[in-house]
CSV table of C-alpha atoms and ligand atoms in Angstrom, one decimal:
chain,number,residue,atom,x,y,z
K,1,MET,CA,47.3,-73.1,-120.1
K,2,LEU,CA,46.4,-75.3,-123.0
K,3,ILE,CA,48.2,-75.3,-126.0
K,4,VAL,CA,47.0,-76.8,-129.4
K,5,ILE,CA,49.8,-77.5,-131.8
K,6,GLU,CA,48.2,-78.4,-135.1
K,7,ASN,CA,50.0,-80.8,-137.9
K,8,LEU,CA,52.8,-81.8,-135.4
K,9,LEU,CA,52.6,-84.7,-138.1
K,10,PRO,CA,51.3,-84.4,-141.7
K,11,PRO,CA,48.5,-86.4,-142.8
K,12,GLU,CA,50.9,-88.4,-145.0
K,13,GLU,CA,52.7,-89.8,-141.8
K,14,VAL,CA,49.5,-90.0,-139.4
K,15,VAL,CA,48.7,-93.1,-142.3
K,16,GLN,CA,51.6,-94.1,-142.0
K,17,PHE,CA,51.7,-94.3,-138.0
K,18,ARG,CA,48.7,-95.9,-138.2
K,19,GLN,CA,49.3,-98.7,-141.0
K,20,GLN,CA,51.7,-99.6,-138.2
K,21,LEU,CA,50.2,-99.2,-135.3
K,22,ASP,CA,46.8,-100.8,-136.7
K,23,GLN,CA,49.0,-104.1,-136.9
K,24,ALA,CA,50.6,-104.2,-133.5
K,25,GLU,CA,50.0,-106.1,-130.9
K,26,TRP,CA,48.4,-104.3,-127.9
K,27,GLU,CA,48.5,-104.7,-124.3
K,28,ALA,CA,46.5,-103.9,-121.3
K,29,GLY,CA,47.0,-100.4,-120.3
K,30,SER,CA,46.3,-101.3,-116.4
K,31,LYS,CA,49.4,-103.1,-116.5
K,32,THR,CA,51.4,-99.7,-116.0
K,33,ALA,CA,49.2,-97.8,-114.1
K,34,GLY,CA,49.5,-97.0,-110.7
K,35,GLU,CA,47.8,-98.1,-107.5
K,36,VAL,CA,45.0,-95.7,-107.8
K,37,ALA,CA,45.0,-95.0,-111.3
K,38,ARG,CA,44.8,-99.0,-111.9
K,39,PHE,CA,41.0,-98.9,-111.1
K,40,VAL,CA,40.2,-96.3,-113.5
K,41,LYS,CA,42.3,-97.0,-116.3
K,42,THR,CA,40.7,-99.5,-119.4
K,43,ASN,CA,42.8,-98.9,-122.5
K,44,GLN,CA,45.7,-100.4,-124.4
K,45,GLN,CA,49.2,-99.6,-124.5
K,46,LEU,CA,51.8,-100.7,-127.0
K,47,PRO,CA,54.7,-102.4,-124.9
K,48,ASP,CA,57.3,-99.3,-124.5
K,49,GLU,CA,60.3,-100.9,-125.3
K,50,GLY,CA,58.8,-103.0,-128.1
K,51,GLU,CA,61.2,-101.5,-131.9
K,52,LEU,CA,57.5,-100.1,-133.2
K,53,ALA,CA,57.1,-97.9,-130.4
K,54,VAL,CA,60.6,-96.9,-130.0
K,55,ALA,CA,61.1,-96.0,-134.0
K,56,LEU,CA,58.0,-93.9,-134.3
K,57,GLY,CA,58.3,-92.1,-130.6
K,58,ASN,CA,61.8,-91.4,-132.2
K,59,HIS,CA,60.1,-89.8,-135.0
K,60,ILE,CA,57.9,-87.4,-132.9
K,61,LEU,CA,60.9,-86.6,-131.0
K,62,ARG,CA,62.8,-85.4,-133.9
K,63,LYS,CA,59.5,-83.1,-135.0
K,64,LEU,CA,59.1,-81.6,-131.7
K,65,GLY,CA,62.7,-80.4,-131.3
K,66,ASN,CA,62.4,-78.5,-135.0
K,67,HIS,CA,59.4,-77.3,-134.4
K,68,PRO,CA,59.3,-73.8,-132.7
K,69,GLN,CA,56.2,-73.3,-131.4
K,70,PHE,CA,56.2,-76.5,-129.3
K,71,VAL,CA,60.0,-75.2,-127.9
K,72,SER,CA,58.6,-72.0,-126.9
K,73,ALA,CA,56.0,-73.3,-125.1
K,74,ALA,CA,57.7,-76.3,-123.2
K,75,LEU,CA,60.9,-75.3,-123.0
K,76,PRO,CA,62.0,-79.0,-123.1
K,77,LYS,CA,64.3,-80.2,-120.4
K,78,THR,CA,63.9,-83.7,-121.1
K,79,ILE,CA,61.1,-85.1,-123.2
K,80,TYR,CA,59.7,-89.1,-121.7
K,81,PRO,CA,59.8,-91.3,-124.8
K,82,PRO,CA,56.7,-91.6,-126.5
K,83,LYS,CA,54.2,-94.1,-125.7
K,84,PHE,CA,51.4,-95.2,-127.6
K,85,ASN,CA,47.3,-96.2,-126.4
K,86,ARG,CA,44.7,-97.6,-127.8
K,87,TYR,CA,40.8,-96.5,-126.6
K,88,ALA,CA,38.1,-98.4,-127.9
K,89,GLU,CA,34.9,-100.5,-126.6
K,90,GLY,CA,33.7,-98.4,-124.1
K,91,GLY,CA,37.6,-97.7,-123.3
K,92,HIS,CA,38.1,-95.2,-120.7
K,93,TYR,CA,40.9,-93.5,-118.2
K,94,GLY,CA,38.7,-91.7,-115.1
K,95,ILE,CA,39.9,-88.7,-113.5
K,96,HIS,CA,43.1,-88.5,-112.1
K,97,VAL,CA,46.6,-86.3,-112.0
K,98,ASP,CA,49.7,-87.9,-113.9
K,99,SER,CA,52.5,-88.8,-111.2
K,100,ALA,CA,54.9,-85.9,-110.9
K,101,VAL,CA,58.2,-88.2,-111.2
K,102,MET,CA,58.7,-90.6,-113.9
K,103,GLN,CA,61.4,-93.1,-114.2
K,104,LEU,CA,63.1,-92.8,-118.0
K,105,PRO,CA,63.2,-96.1,-119.0
K,106,GLY,CA,66.8,-98.0,-119.3
K,107,GLN,CA,68.4,-94.9,-117.5
K,108,ARG,CA,69.1,-93.9,-113.6
K,109,ASP,CA,67.3,-90.4,-114.1
K,110,SER,CA,63.9,-89.9,-113.7
K,111,LEU,CA,61.6,-86.8,-114.8
K,112,ARG,CA,59.7,-84.3,-113.0
K,113,THR,CA,56.6,-84.0,-115.5
K,114,ASP,CA,55.9,-80.6,-115.8
K,115,LEU,CA,53.8,-80.9,-118.9
K,116,SER,CA,51.6,-83.5,-120.3
K,117,ALA,CA,51.4,-84.1,-124.0
K,118,THR,CA,48.6,-85.6,-126.6
K,119,VAL,CA,49.2,-86.3,-130.3
K,120,PHE,CA,45.7,-87.3,-131.5
K,121,LEU,CA,46.3,-90.5,-134.4
K,122,SER,CA,42.7,-90.8,-135.2
K,123,ASN,CA,40.6,-88.1,-136.3
K,124,PRO,CA,37.8,-86.9,-134.8
K,125,GLU,CA,34.9,-88.6,-137.1
K,126,ASP,CA,36.2,-92.6,-136.6
K,127,TYR,CA,35.3,-92.6,-133.1
K,128,GLU,CA,32.3,-91.7,-130.4
K,129,GLY,CA,33.5,-90.1,-127.4
K,130,GLY,CA,37.4,-90.1,-126.4
K,131,GLU,CA,37.1,-86.5,-125.6
K,132,LEU,CA,40.1,-85.8,-123.0
K,133,VAL,CA,38.6,-83.3,-120.5
K,134,ILE,CA,41.0,-81.3,-119.3
K,135,GLU,CA,40.0,-79.1,-115.9
K,136,GLY,CA,41.4,-75.8,-115.6
K,137,LYS,CA,41.2,-72.6,-113.7
K,138,PHE,CA,38.5,-71.6,-116.2
K,139,GLY,CA,36.7,-75.0,-115.9
K,140,ALA,CA,37.1,-78.1,-118.0
K,141,GLN,CA,37.9,-78.3,-121.7
K,142,ALA,CA,37.1,-81.0,-124.0
K,143,VAL,CA,40.1,-81.6,-126.4
K,144,LYS,CA,39.4,-83.7,-129.5
K,145,LEU,CA,41.7,-82.8,-132.1
K,146,ASN,CA,42.4,-83.9,-135.5
K,147,ALA,CA,45.1,-86.6,-136.4
K,148,GLY,CA,47.9,-85.4,-136.5
K,149,ASP,CA,47.5,-82.4,-133.7
K,150,LEU,CA,49.2,-82.3,-130.3
K,151,VAL,CA,47.9,-80.6,-127.0
K,152,LEU,CA,50.0,-79.6,-124.2
K,153,TYR,CA,49.2,-78.9,-120.9
K,154,PRO,CA,50.0,-78.7,-117.5
K,155,SER,CA,50.8,-82.0,-115.5
K,156,SER,CA,49.1,-80.6,-112.2
K,157,SER,CA,45.9,-80.8,-113.9
K,158,LEU,CA,43.3,-83.2,-113.5
K,159,HIS,CA,42.2,-84.5,-116.3
K,160,GLN,CA,40.3,-87.8,-117.8
K,161,VAL,CA,39.6,-89.7,-121.4
K,162,LEU,CA,35.5,-90.0,-121.5
K,163,PRO,CA,34.7,-93.7,-123.2
K,164,VAL,CA,34.9,-94.3,-126.8
K,165,THR,CA,31.7,-96.1,-127.8
K,166,GLU,CA,32.7,-96.3,-131.3
K,167,GLY,CA,35.9,-97.1,-133.4
K,168,ALA,CA,39.1,-96.6,-131.8
K,169,ARG,CA,41.0,-93.8,-130.5
K,170,VAL,CA,44.6,-93.9,-130.9
K,171,CYS,CA,46.8,-91.7,-129.5
K,172,SER,CA,50.7,-90.8,-128.6
K,173,PHE,CA,51.3,-89.3,-125.3
K,174,PHE,CA,54.4,-88.2,-122.9
K,175,TRP,CA,55.7,-85.6,-120.6
K,176,ILE,CA,58.0,-83.0,-120.2
K,177,GLN,CA,60.5,-82.1,-117.9
K,178,SER,CA,60.6,-77.9,-118.4
K,179,LEU,CA,63.4,-75.8,-118.0
K,180,VAL,CA,61.2,-73.3,-116.5
K,181,ARG,CA,59.1,-74.8,-113.7
K,182,ASP,CA,56.4,-72.6,-113.2
K,183,ASP,CA,53.9,-72.7,-115.2
K,184,ALA,CA,53.0,-68.9,-114.9
K,185,HIS,CA,56.8,-68.0,-115.8
K,186,ARG,CA,56.3,-70.5,-118.7
K,187,GLU,CA,53.1,-69.0,-119.9
K,188,LEU,CA,54.6,-65.2,-119.9
K,189,LEU,CA,57.9,-66.4,-121.5
K,190,TYR,CA,55.5,-68.0,-124.5
K,191,ASP,CA,52.9,-64.8,-124.6
K,192,LEU,CA,56.3,-62.8,-125.3
K,193,ASP,CA,57.7,-65.0,-127.9
K,194,GLN,CA,54.8,-65.0,-129.7
K,195,SER,CA,54.1,-61.4,-129.4
K,196,ILE,CA,58.1,-60.9,-130.5
K,197,GLN,CA,57.7,-63.1,-133.4
K,198,ALA,CA,54.5,-61.4,-134.4
K,199,ILE,CA,56.4,-57.6,-134.4
K,200,ARG,CA,59.3,-59.3,-136.1
K,201,VAL,CA,56.8,-60.0,-139.2
K,202,GLU,CA,55.4,-56.8,-139.1
K,203,CYS,CA,58.5,-54.8,-138.5
K,204,GLY,CA,61.7,-57.0,-139.3
K,205,SER,CA,64.1,-58.5,-137.0
K,206,GLN,CA,66.4,-55.3,-137.4
K,207,HIS,CA,63.9,-53.3,-135.7
K,208,SER,CA,65.6,-52.1,-132.6
K,209,GLU,CA,62.6,-52.8,-130.4
K,210,VAL,CA,62.3,-56.2,-131.8
K,211,SER,CA,66.3,-56.6,-130.6
K,212,ARG,CA,65.2,-55.1,-127.2
K,213,LEU,CA,62.2,-57.2,-126.6
K,214,THR,CA,64.0,-60.3,-127.7
K,215,GLY,CA,66.7,-59.0,-124.8
K,216,ILE,CA,64.3,-59.0,-122.0
K,217,TYR,CA,62.9,-62.3,-123.2
K,218,HIS,CA,66.4,-64.1,-122.6
K,219,ASN,CA,66.8,-61.9,-119.2
K,220,LEU,CA,63.4,-63.2,-118.3
K,221,LEU,CA,64.8,-66.7,-119.6
K,222,ARG,CA,67.8,-66.2,-117.0
K,223,GLN,CA,65.8,-65.4,-113.5
K,224,TRP,CA,63.5,-68.5,-114.2
K,225,VAL,CA,65.7,-70.8,-116.0
K,226,GLU,CA,66.8,-74.3,-114.4
K,227,CYS,CA,69.6,-76.3,-115.6
Q,301,NI,NI1,47.1,-89.0,-117.6
């Protein structure tokens, strides 16, 4: 399932991000691609260990932690420190699947990539092309969101970024190891939680069926969670 979270960053924060990112020194993305991906990746990335990437990444992580829809959809156990990329002048990333395991920077631990996320930091009218095309059960979907919006998709999906033929596409991207490994289980929990939240608004959180459904949610989560 592909989940869009609108306005993770409000417009004024996107402007602040872009002011800093547009002055940053970018490096060739092929430096960090795997053996296969190296031949299909022609974009630019911000050095991960740089002060700017760390500061902006931490800001995104704080936003994610306080975002109920993100937490419900991803059930995050570990989030990879957000990275930043820029596509311009025909830059693209051909079809690939993200690596299953990522070494966490500066740590011994690694992360299993259950979910991949992209936060758009350019408005769609500011560049031509650059769609993130994600292959799913129901075919390929082209994603091009407003600046500040996030898309979340299973890391097992084949995906690509189409060439940016005009302007620049700036994004943040990262991976999540979820407390619930199985995409189907995680989707059921997300759908159930969204329904409970809607019923809670309709009937009030004191309603006995809201309590029963919340209990079912937690009992399902207990079946599937990996801590
Ligand atoms: Ni990818």
